[in-house]
Coordinates of C-alpha atoms in Angstrom, one line a residue:
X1 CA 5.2 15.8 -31.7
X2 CA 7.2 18.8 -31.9
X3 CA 10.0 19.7 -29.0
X4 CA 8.2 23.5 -28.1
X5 CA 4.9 22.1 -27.6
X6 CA 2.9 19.3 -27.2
X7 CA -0.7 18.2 -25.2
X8 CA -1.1 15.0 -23.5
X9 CA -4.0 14.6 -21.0
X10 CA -4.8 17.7 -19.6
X11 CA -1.3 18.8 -19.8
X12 CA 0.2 21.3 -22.3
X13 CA 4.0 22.1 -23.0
X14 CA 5.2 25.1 -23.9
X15 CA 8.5 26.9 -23.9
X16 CA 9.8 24.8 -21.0
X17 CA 6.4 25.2 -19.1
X18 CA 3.9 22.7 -18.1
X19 CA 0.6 24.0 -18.7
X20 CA -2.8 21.8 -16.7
X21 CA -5.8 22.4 -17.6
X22 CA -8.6 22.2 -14.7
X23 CA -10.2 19.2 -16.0
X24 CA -7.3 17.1 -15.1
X25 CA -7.3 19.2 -11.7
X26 CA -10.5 18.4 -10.6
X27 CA -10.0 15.1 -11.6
X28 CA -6.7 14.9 -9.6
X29 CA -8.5 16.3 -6.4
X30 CA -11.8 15.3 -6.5
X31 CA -11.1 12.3 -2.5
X32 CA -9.1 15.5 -1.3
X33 CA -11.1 16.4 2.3
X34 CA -9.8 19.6 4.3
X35 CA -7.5 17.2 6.1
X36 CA -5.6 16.6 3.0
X37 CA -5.8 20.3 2.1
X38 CA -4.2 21.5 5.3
X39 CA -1.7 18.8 5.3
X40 CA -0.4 20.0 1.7
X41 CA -0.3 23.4 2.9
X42 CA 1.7 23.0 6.2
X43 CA 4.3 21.8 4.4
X44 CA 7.4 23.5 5.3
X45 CA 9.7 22.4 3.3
X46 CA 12.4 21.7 6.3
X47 CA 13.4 18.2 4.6
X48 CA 13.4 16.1 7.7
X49 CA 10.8 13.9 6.4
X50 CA 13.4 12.3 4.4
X51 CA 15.8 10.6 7.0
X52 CA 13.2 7.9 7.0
X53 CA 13.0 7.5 3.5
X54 CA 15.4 4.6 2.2
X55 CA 14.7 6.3 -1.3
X56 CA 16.1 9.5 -0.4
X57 CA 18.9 8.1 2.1
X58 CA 20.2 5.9 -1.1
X59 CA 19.9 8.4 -4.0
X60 CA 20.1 12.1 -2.4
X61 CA 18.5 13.5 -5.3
X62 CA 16.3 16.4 -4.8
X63 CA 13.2 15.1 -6.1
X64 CA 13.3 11.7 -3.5
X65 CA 12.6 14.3 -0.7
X66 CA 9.4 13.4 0.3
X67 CA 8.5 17.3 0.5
X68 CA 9.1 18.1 -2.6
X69 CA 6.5 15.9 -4.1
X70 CA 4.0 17.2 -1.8
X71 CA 5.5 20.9 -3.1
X72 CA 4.9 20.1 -6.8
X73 CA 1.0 18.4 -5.8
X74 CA 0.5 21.6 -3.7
X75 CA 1.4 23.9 -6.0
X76 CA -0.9 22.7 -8.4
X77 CA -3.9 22.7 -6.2
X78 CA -3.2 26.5 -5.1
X79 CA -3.2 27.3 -9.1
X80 CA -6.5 26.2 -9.1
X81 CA -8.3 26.3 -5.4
X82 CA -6.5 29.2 -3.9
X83 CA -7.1 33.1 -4.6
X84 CA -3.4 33.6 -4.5
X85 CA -2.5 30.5 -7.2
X86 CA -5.3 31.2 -9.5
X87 CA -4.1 35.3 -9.6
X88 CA -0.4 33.7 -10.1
X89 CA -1.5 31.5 -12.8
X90 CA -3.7 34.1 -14.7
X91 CA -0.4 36.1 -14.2
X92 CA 1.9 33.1 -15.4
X93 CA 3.9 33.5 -11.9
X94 CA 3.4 29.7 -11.5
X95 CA 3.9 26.8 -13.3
X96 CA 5.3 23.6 -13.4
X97 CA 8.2 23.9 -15.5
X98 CA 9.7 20.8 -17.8
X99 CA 13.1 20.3 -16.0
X100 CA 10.8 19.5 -12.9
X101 CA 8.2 17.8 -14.5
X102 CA 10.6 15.2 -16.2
X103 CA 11.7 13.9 -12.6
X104 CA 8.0 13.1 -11.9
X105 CA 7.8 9.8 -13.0
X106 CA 11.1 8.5 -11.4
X107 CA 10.0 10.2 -8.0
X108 CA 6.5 8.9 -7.6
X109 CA 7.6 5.3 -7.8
X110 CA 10.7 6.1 -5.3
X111 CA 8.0 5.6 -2.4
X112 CA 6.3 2.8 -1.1
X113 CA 3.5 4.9 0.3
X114 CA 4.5 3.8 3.9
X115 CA 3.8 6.8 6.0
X116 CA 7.1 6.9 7.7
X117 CA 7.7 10.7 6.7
X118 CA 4.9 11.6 7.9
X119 CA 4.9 10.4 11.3
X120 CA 8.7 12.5 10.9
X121 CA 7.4 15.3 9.8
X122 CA 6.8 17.7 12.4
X123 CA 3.4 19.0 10.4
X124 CA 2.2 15.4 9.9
X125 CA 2.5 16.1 6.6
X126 CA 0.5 13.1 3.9
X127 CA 3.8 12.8 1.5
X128 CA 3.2 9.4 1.6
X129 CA 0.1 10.3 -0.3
X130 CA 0.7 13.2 -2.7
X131 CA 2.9 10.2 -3.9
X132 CA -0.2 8.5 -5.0
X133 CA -1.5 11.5 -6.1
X134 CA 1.7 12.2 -8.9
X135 CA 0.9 9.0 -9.9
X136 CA -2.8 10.0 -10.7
X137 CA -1.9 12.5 -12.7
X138 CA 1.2 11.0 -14.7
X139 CA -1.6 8.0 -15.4
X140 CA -4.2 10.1 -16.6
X141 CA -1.3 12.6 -18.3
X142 CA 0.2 9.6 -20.0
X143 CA 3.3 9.5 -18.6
X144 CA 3.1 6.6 -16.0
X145 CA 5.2 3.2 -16.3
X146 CA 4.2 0.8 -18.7
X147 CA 4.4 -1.8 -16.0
X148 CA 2.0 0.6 -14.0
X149 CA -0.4 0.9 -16.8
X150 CA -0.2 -3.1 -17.4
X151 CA -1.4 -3.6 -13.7
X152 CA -4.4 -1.7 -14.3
X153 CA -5.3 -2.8 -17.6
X154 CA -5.3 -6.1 -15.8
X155 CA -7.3 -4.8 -13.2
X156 CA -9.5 -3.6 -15.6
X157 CA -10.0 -6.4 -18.1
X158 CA -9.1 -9.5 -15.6
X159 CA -10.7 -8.4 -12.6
X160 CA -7.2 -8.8 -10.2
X161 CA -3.6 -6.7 -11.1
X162 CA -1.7 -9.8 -12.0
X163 CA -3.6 -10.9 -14.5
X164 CA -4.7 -14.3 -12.6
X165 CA -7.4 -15.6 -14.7
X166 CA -8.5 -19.1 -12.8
X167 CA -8.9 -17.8 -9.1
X168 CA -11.8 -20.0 -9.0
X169 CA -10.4 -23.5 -9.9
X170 CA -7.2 -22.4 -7.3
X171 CA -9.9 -21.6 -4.8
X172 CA -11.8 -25.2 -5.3
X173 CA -8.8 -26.6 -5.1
X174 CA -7.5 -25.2 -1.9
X175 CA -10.8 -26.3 -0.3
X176 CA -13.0 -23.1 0.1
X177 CA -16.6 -22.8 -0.4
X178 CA -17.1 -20.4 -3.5
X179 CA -19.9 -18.3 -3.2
X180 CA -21.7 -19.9 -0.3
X181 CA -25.0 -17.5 0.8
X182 CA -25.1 -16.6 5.0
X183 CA -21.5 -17.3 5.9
X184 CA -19.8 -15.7 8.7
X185 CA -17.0 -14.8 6.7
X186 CA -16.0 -13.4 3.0
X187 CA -12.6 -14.0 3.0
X188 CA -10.8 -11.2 0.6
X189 CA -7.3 -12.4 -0.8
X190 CA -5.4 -10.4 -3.2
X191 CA -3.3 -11.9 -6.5
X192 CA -0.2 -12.4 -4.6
X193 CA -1.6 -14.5 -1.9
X194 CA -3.4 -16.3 -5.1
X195 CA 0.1 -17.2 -6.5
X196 CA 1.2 -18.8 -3.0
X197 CA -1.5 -21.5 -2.2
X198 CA 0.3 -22.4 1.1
X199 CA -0.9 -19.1 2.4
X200 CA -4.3 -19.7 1.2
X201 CA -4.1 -23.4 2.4
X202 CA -2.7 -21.9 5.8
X203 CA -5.8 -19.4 6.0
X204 CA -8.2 -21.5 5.3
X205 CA -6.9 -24.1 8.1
X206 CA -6.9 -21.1 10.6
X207 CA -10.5 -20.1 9.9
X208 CA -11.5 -23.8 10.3
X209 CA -9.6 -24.2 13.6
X210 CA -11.2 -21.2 14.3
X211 CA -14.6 -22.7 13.9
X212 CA -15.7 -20.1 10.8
X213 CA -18.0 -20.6 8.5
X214 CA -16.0 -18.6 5.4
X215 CA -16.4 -18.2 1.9
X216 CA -14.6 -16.5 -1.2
X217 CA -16.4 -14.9 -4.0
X218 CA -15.6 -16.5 -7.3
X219 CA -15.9 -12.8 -8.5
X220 CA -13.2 -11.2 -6.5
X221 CA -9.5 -12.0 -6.9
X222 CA -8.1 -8.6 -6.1
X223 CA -9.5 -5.6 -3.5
X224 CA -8.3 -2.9 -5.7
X225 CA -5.3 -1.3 -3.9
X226 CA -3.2 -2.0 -6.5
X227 CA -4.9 -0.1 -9.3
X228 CA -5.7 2.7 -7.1
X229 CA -1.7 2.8 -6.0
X230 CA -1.1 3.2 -9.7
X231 CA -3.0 6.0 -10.4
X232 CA -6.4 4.9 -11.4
X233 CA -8.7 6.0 -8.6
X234 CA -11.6 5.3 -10.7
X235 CA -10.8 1.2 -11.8
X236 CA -10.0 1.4 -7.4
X237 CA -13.2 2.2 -6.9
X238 CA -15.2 0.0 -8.8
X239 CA -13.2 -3.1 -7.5
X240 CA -13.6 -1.8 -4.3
X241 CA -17.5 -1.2 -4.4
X242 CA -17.9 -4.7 -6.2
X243 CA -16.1 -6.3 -2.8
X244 CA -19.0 -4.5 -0.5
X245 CA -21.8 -5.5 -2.8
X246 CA -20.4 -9.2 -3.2
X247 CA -20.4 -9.4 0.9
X248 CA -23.9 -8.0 1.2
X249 CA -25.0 -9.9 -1.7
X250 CA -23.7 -13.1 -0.2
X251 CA -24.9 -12.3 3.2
X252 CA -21.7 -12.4 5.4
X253 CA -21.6 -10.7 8.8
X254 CA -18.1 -9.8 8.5
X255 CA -15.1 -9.2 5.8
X256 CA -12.0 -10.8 6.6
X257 CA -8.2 -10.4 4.9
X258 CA -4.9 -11.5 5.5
X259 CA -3.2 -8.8 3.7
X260 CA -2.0 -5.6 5.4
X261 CA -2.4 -3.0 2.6
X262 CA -5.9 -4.9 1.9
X263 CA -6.8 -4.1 5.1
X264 CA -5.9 -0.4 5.0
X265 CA -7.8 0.1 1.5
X266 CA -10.8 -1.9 2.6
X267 CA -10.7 -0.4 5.9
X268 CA -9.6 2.8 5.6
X269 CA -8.5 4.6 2.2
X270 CA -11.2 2.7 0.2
X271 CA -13.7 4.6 1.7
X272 CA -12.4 7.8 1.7
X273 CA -11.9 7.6 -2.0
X274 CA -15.5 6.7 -2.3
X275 CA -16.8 9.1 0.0
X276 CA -18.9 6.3 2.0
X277 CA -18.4 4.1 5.5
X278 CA -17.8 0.0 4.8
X279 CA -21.6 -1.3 4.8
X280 CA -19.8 -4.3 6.7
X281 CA -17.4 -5.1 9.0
X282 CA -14.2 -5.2 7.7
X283 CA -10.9 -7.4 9.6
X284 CA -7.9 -8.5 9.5
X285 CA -7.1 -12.0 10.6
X286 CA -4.6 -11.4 13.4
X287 CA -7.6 -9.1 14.9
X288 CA -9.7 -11.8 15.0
X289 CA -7.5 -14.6 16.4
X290 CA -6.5 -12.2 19.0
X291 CA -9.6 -11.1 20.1
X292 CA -10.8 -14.7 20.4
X293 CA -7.5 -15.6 21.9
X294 CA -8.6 -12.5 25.1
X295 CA -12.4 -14.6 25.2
X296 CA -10.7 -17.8 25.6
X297 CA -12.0 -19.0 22.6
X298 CA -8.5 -20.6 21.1
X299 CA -5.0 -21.0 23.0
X300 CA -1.8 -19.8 21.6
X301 CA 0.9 -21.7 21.7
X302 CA 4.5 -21.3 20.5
X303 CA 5.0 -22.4 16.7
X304 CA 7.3 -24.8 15.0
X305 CA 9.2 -22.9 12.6
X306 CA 12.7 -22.0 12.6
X307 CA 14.1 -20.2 16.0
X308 CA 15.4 -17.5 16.5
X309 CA 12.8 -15.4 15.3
X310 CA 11.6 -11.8 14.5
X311 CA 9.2 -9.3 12.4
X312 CA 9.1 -7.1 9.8
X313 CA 5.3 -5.4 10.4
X314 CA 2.9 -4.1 7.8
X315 CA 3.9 -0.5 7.3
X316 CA 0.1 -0.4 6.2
X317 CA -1.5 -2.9 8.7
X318 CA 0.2 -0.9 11.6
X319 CA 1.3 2.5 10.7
X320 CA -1.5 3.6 8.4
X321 CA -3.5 1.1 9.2
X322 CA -3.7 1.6 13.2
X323 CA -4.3 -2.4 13.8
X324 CA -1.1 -2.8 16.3
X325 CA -1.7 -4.7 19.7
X326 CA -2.7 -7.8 18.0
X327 CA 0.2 -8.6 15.4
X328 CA 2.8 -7.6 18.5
X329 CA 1.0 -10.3 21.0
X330 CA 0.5 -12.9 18.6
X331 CA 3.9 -12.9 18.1
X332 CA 4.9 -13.0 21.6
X333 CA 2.7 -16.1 22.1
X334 CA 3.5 -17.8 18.9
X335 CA 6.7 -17.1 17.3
X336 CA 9.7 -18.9 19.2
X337 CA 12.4 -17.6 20.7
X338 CA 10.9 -13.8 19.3
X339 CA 13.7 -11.0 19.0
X340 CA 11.0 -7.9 19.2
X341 CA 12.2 -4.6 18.2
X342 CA 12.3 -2.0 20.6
X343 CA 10.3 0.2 18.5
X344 CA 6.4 -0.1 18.2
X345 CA 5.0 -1.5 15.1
X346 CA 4.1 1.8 13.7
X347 CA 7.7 3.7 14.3
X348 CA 9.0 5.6 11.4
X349 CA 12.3 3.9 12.9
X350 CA 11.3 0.6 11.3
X351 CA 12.4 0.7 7.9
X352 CA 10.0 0.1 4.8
X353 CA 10.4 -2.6 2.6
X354 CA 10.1 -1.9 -1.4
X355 CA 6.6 -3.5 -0.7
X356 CA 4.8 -3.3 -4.4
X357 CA 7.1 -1.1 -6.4
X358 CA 8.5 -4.8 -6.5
X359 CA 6.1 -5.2 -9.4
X360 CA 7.2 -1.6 -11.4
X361 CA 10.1 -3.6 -13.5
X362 CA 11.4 -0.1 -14.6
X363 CA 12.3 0.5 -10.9
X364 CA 14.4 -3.0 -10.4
X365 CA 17.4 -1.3 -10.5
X366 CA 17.3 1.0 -7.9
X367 CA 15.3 -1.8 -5.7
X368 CA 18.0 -4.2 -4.6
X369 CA 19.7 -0.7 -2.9
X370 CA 16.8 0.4 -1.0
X371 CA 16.1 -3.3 0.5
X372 CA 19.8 -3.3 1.7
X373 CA 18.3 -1.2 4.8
X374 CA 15.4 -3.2 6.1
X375 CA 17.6 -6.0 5.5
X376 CA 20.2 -4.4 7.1
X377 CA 18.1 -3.7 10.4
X378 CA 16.6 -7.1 9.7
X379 CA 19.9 -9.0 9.9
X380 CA 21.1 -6.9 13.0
X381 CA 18.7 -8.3 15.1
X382 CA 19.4 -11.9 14.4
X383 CA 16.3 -13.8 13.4
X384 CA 16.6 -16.8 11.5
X385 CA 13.1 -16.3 10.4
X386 CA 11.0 -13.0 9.4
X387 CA 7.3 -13.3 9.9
X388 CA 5.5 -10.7 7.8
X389 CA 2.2 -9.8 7.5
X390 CA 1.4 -8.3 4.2
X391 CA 2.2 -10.4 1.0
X392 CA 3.9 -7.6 -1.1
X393 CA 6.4 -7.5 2.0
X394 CA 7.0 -10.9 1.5
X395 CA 8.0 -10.7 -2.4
X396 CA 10.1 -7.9 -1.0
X397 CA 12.2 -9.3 1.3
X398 CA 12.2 -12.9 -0.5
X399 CA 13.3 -11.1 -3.5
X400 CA 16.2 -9.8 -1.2
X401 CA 17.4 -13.5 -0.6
X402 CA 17.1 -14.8 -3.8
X403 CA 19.2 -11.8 -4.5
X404 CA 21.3 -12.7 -1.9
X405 CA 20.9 -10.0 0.2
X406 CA 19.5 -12.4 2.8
X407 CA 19.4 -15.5 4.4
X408 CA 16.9 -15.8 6.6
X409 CA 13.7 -17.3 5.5
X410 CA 10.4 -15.4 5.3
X411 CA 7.0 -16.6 7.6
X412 CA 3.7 -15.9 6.0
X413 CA 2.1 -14.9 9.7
X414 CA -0.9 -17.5 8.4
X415 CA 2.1 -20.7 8.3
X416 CA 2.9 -18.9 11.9
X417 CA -1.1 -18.7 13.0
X418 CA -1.8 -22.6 11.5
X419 CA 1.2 -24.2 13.8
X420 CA 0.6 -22.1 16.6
X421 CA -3.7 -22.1 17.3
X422 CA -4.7 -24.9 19.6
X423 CA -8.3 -25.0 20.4

């Protein structure tokens, strides 16, 4: 491959100048809405967006700035879908040059996707998502992390990220019913959670206290969020589709998950990638013990786990995610001796944990730094333990004790649910 030029992807190198063809834009572009457009394009560059970003606040290198990702993704959308940027292309009056284009890789995985510059900004601007969208392109352009490309080929070829290839023997042995026709519930896990059979154990105790009939689907051991936050929107999709088919094929009325981000793609960014509405109703669990907990249906009582306690909340589950009220009183009733912060669940005040750039192993170094501040903020207000609700926040934060960053001890909200329902 010689140094003055080379093609990779739908991009093309020359003289210090990254040429993209607009096969690899349309690609790039093709769940953008006119939300998304305007959002890109409000961007004014003022920088404030990245006070909440622990990336940015630890490194102060120009291409951590949440902007100036969007400010790269925008530029190459206006090259291609603007009067101005196609003129200025045809012209050769803009480009992506090299020197930027080599800080891509590093910068798209210094974000968790959280949202907390965005609710900063004073446009509302999506960084959190042009993020993604780098990563799209440096997957289909060939320059994303190995470790990035191994959790989609896993994805691919295994059916979940991790790799997990006996999902079905772990659910038999946990107790669940595997593919059991006219249930109330599908219950969607995702690999982590696989990994941890306490949390499946607890879950599965909840939804019987609860008086659910649930199943699993032998045939899904991973919603898709994972590929789709690595740049494969396509491999996403597919999981993502197979999820709604398994629930209508089984015959549930509802789909339920226990995992914040899983709720946000099932929910939410799924759909927009695919252009469609959920076929089903789609829940997460503290939803549905709180709303059974307003009908009367179950009591709440305070928990036995180690006092005092407080939360680190789903940046996905409750920023992006809009699910609030019922995580926040569920913890009032439940978790003993709560310290609540003063902030609501979905402040940009409350920092981000490193959430699943925990699995990029090219990024380890720069992890352990940006966990010191939701530690930090964490330790400040005193709890003994941290209930979370999303299980790539809980390899976050337990990685920060093993490192020994910590030394509180980390609540699965199901371990908190199972001691605290009383029917």
């Amino acid at each position: 491959m010689a140094k003055e030029e080379f093609k990779c992807g739908g991009f093309r190198l020359s003289k210090g100048k990254i040429e993209i063809n607009r096969k690899l834009a349309s690609r790039t572009f093709d769940e953008f809405t006119p939300s998304d457009v305007m959002g890109i394009e409000n961007c004014m560059r003022c920088g404030i967006c990245s006070y909440s970003c622990p990336f940015w606040l630890e490194t102060k290198k120009f291409y951590d700035v949440p902007a100036w990702r969007t400010y790269e993704i925008n530029k190459i959308y206006s090259m291609f879908y603007t009067g101005y940027g196609i003129v200025a292309r045809y012209l050769r009056l803009r480009r992506i040059s090299g020197n930027e284009f080599k800080h891509w890789t590093e910068s798209a995985y210094d974000c968790t996707a959280c949202g907390a510059c965005t609710y900063t900004s004073p446009m509302e601007v999506p960084n959190w998502y042009t993020a993604i969208i780098m990563r799209r392109i440096l997957h289909y352009s060939g320059f994303n992390y190995e470790s990035a490309e191994k959790l989609i080929s896993n994805s691919k070829e295994k059916g979940n990220a991790l790799g997990i290839e006996n999902w079905g023997e772990v659910a038999s042995k946990v107790g669940f019913n595997i593919d059991k026709k006219d249930s109330e519930i599908l219950y969607v896990t995702s690999p982590l959670e696989i990994q941890n059979t306490d949390v499946l154990a607890n879950t599965l105790s909840v939804l019987n206290k609860l008086k659910l009939n649930v199943t699993v689907s032998s045939e899904i051991s991973d919603p898709g969020y994972y590929a789709y936050l690595m740049g494969d929107f396509e491999t996403a999709r597919g999981m993502l589709v197979k999820v709604y088919e398994t629930a209508m094929k089984l015959n549930v009325k509802k789909i339920i998950t226990t995992d914040g981000m899983g709720y946000f793609w099932l929910r939410w960014q799924g759909p927009k990638s695919i252009k469609e509405n959920p076929p089903i109703e789609v829940e997460h669990l503290t939803k549905t013990v709180y709303e059974m907990y307003k009908q009367g249906r179950v009591k709440l009582e305070k928990a036995d786990i180690v006092a005092p306690t407080t939360v680190h909340y789903s940046e996905f589950l409750s920023r992006l995610g809009g699910i609030e009220e019922p995580p926040r009183e569920i913890l009032r009733l439940t978790a003993p001796q709560f310290i609540e912060p003063k902030e609501r669940p979905s402040s940009d005040k409350l920092y981000t944990c490193s959430h699943h750039v925990e699995l990029i192993d090219e990024k380890k170094d720069i992890l352990k730094r940006v966990r010191n501040y939701v530690v930090s903020q964490l330790t400040k207000w005193g709890g003994k333990s941290v209930i979370v609700f999303d299980p790539n926040c809980m390899l976050s934060l337990e990685n920060a004790v093993k490192d020994k960053q910590a030394d509180f001890k980390v609540v699965y909200f199901t371990e908190l649910l199972d001691r605290g329902i009383k029917i």
